[in-house]
Amino acid sequence: MSDKWSAAATKKKLKENPEMLACDALMDQTIFAGCGNIIKNEVLFRTRIHPLSAIGSLPAKLLKSLVDETHNYAFDFLEWKKKYELKKHWLIYTKKTCPRDHTPVIKEYLGTAKRRTFYCTTCQVLYNG
Ligand SMILES: [Zn+2]
């Protein structure tokens, strides 16, 4: 998430990969440089996107939110990290129940990299086709 980051360029790359899963797109360093596994989980939760959603199935407004939220979260993440308070801000990562609706959180190893993914099946919507 350097100064060279551009929302337009990020959206363009996402649109070129409509079949890519949301959980993979966020870990793709050619699309979201600097985004890590914690940010992936937190941003998908904040935008209420199911990790197995296909990028091409996301409504335009939501795709924009995904790009903007990832950028914002990456900046906040660095600030929190400096203050040693990363964990305090986790809403879904390593959690057992969803803070919104108290649904048990699902923990699975998803995506091509099989990275640890936490999500809620009640408030995170699966967009697919
Ligand atoms: Zn939930």
XYZ file of N, CA and C in Angstrom, residues 31-101:
213
model
N -2.077 -7.254 -6.849
C -3.308 -6.450 -6.792
C -3.303 -5.573 -5.536
N -3.117 -6.217 -4.374
C -3.085 -5.489 -3.103
C -1.718 -5.674 -2.448
N -0.719 -4.963 -2.941
C 0.622 -5.094 -2.359
C 0.583 -4.679 -0.893
N 1.134 -5.517 -0.042
C 1.196 -5.169 1.377
C 0.038 -5.690 2.198
N -0.944 -6.252 1.540
C -2.078 -6.800 2.279
C -1.713 -8.179 2.797
N -1.951 -8.428 4.067
C -1.641 -9.724 4.651
C -2.892 -10.460 5.081
N -2.689 -11.592 5.729
C -3.805 -12.463 6.065
C -4.779 -11.853 7.089
N -4.261 -11.112 8.048
C -5.148 -10.490 9.039
C -6.024 -9.442 8.358
N -5.390 -8.620 7.525
C -6.132 -7.560 6.823
C -7.216 -8.183 5.949
N -6.868 -9.266 5.279
C -7.842 -9.981 4.439
C -9.095 -10.329 5.238
N -8.893 -10.980 6.377
C -10.031 -11.403 7.207
C -10.856 -10.217 7.692
N -10.184 -9.211 8.184
C -10.889 -8.055 8.758
C -11.647 -7.256 7.693
N -11.044 -7.084 6.531
C -11.699 -6.297 5.478
C -12.925 -7.037 4.921
N -12.801 -8.352 4.753
C -13.956 -9.110 4.255
C -15.106 -9.046 5.262
N -14.749 -9.059 6.542
C -15.789 -8.965 7.567
C -16.430 -7.575 7.557
N -15.600 -6.545 7.509
C -16.123 -5.175 7.532
C -17.007 -4.874 6.329
N -16.644 -5.427 5.167
C -17.432 -5.169 3.957
C -18.554 -6.209 3.790
N -18.636 -7.150 4.727
C -19.665 -8.192 4.721
C -19.633 -9.039 3.453
N -18.414 -9.363 3.027
C -18.239 -10.210 1.840
C -17.747 -11.586 2.281
N -18.419 -12.625 1.847
C -17.993 -14.004 2.115
C -16.671 -14.247 1.377
N -15.694 -14.879 2.045
C -14.375 -15.051 1.409
C -14.387 -15.836 0.094
N -15.406 -16.680 -0.105
C -15.442 -17.467 -1.339
C -16.255 -16.787 -2.452
N -16.585 -15.529 -2.275
C -17.281 -14.785 -3.325
C -16.357 -14.599 -4.518
N -16.960 -14.615 -5.724
C -16.175 -14.352 -6.938
C -16.124 -12.841 -7.158
N -14.937 -12.342 -7.448
C -14.740 -10.900 -7.632
C -15.719 -10.337 -8.673
N -15.900 -11.055 -9.767
C -16.771 -10.582 -10.852
C -18.245 -10.544 -10.481
N -18.629 -11.185 -9.381
C -20.036 -11.203 -8.956
C -20.362 -10.108 -7.959
N -19.344 -9.389 -7.493
C -19.594 -8.329 -6.509
C -20.242 -7.126 -7.181
N -21.288 -6.553 -6.566
C -21.870 -5.321 -7.113
C -20.788 -4.220 -7.154
N -20.881 -3.330 -8.141
C -19.852 -2.296 -8.356
C -19.539 -1.503 -7.090
N -20.598 -1.160 -6.356
C -20.423 -0.358 -5.148
C -19.600 -1.112 -4.092
N -19.852 -2.410 -4.026
C -19.164 -3.240 -3.040
C -17.699 -3.454 -3.437
N -17.461 -3.577 -4.729
C -16.094 -3.723 -5.223
C -15.292 -2.479 -4.830
N -15.926 -1.332 -4.960
C -15.286 -0.063 -4.590
C -14.998 -0.060 -3.082
N -15.980 -0.492 -2.289
C -15.781 -0.547 -0.830
C -14.624 -1.470 -0.474
N -14.547 -2.592 -1.154
C -13.485 -3.561 -0.880
C -12.112 -2.918 -1.102
N -11.979 -2.218 -2.215
C -10.711 -1.559 -2.543
C -10.398 -0.468 -1.521
N -11.373 0.382 -1.239
C -11.161 1.497 -0.307
C -10.877 1.008 1.118
N -11.664 0.041 1.556
C -11.498 -0.473 2.927
C -10.147 -1.149 3.122
N -9.680 -1.856 2.102
C -8.392 -2.535 2.210
C -7.282 -1.505 2.351
N -7.391 -0.460 1.561
C -6.400 0.619 1.615
C -6.414 1.281 3.000
N -7.599 1.626 3.476
C -7.726 2.271 4.787
C -7.222 1.368 5.911
N -7.623 0.111 5.837
C -7.254 -0.804 6.917
C -5.741 -1.005 6.970
N -5.116 -1.047 5.800
C -3.665 -1.247 5.751
C -2.937 -0.097 6.456
N -3.452 1.104 6.316
C -2.844 2.255 7.009
C -3.076 2.170 8.508
N -4.320 1.887 8.892
C -4.643 1.746 10.319
C -3.799 0.643 10.949
N -3.654 -0.447 10.209
C -2.914 -1.621 10.669
C -1.498 -1.227 11.108
N -0.840 -0.418 10.281
C 0.531 0.001 10.596
C 0.572 0.862 11.865
N -0.429 1.729 12.001
C -0.508 2.571 13.206
C -0.718 1.724 14.451
N -1.656 0.796 14.349
C -1.956 -0.076 15.487
C -0.753 -0.941 15.835
N -0.059 -1.384 14.805
C 1.098 -2.245 15.012
C 2.174 -1.497 15.814
N 2.395 -0.238 15.455
C 3.387 0.593 16.158
C 3.031 0.725 17.633
N 1.731 0.767 17.914
C 1.269 0.945 19.295
C 1.036 -0.385 20.012
N 1.405 -1.474 19.344
C 1.212 -2.823 19.897
C -0.250 -3.087 20.273
N -1.162 -2.581 19.470
C -2.564 -2.809 19.815
C -3.359 -3.422 18.662
N -2.654 -4.191 17.831
C -3.318 -4.837 16.703
C -4.535 -5.664 17.118
N -4.312 -6.536 18.091
C -5.346 -7.490 18.506
C -6.626 -6.808 18.957
N -6.454 -5.657 19.590
C -7.587 -4.922 20.136
C -8.620 -4.589 19.057
N -8.129 -4.463 17.822
C -9.008 -4.032 16.738
C -9.570 -5.177 15.903
N -9.175 -6.396 16.251
C -9.687 -7.533 15.488
C -11.157 -7.761 15.800
N -11.967 -7.857 14.748
C -13.394 -8.121 14.931
C -13.727 -9.582 14.634
N -12.981 -10.180 13.694
C -13.295 -11.546 13.285
C -12.082 -12.480 13.400
N -10.898 -11.934 13.180
C -9.682 -12.751 13.177
C -9.468 -13.403 14.551
N -9.384 -14.718 14.552
C -9.229 -15.586 15.744
C -10.444 -15.589 16.685
N -11.545 -14.959 16.251
C -12.725 -14.889 17.131
C -13.563 -16.166 17.035
N -14.306 -16.407 18.100
C -15.152 -17.603 18.159
C -16.591 -17.304 17.758
N -17.040 -16.081 18.052
C -18.402 -15.693 17.676
C -18.388 -14.327 17.004
N -19.356 -14.135 16.117
C -19.452 -12.885 15.378
C -19.928 -11.764 16.304
N -19.214 -10.625 16.321
C -19.629 -9.524 17.197
C -20.944 -8.876 16.752
N -21.368 -9.102 15.511
C -22.618 -8.492 15.033
C -23.837 -9.311 15.439
N -23.757 -10.623 15.223
C -24.963 -11.441 15.387
C -24.743 -12.685 16.247
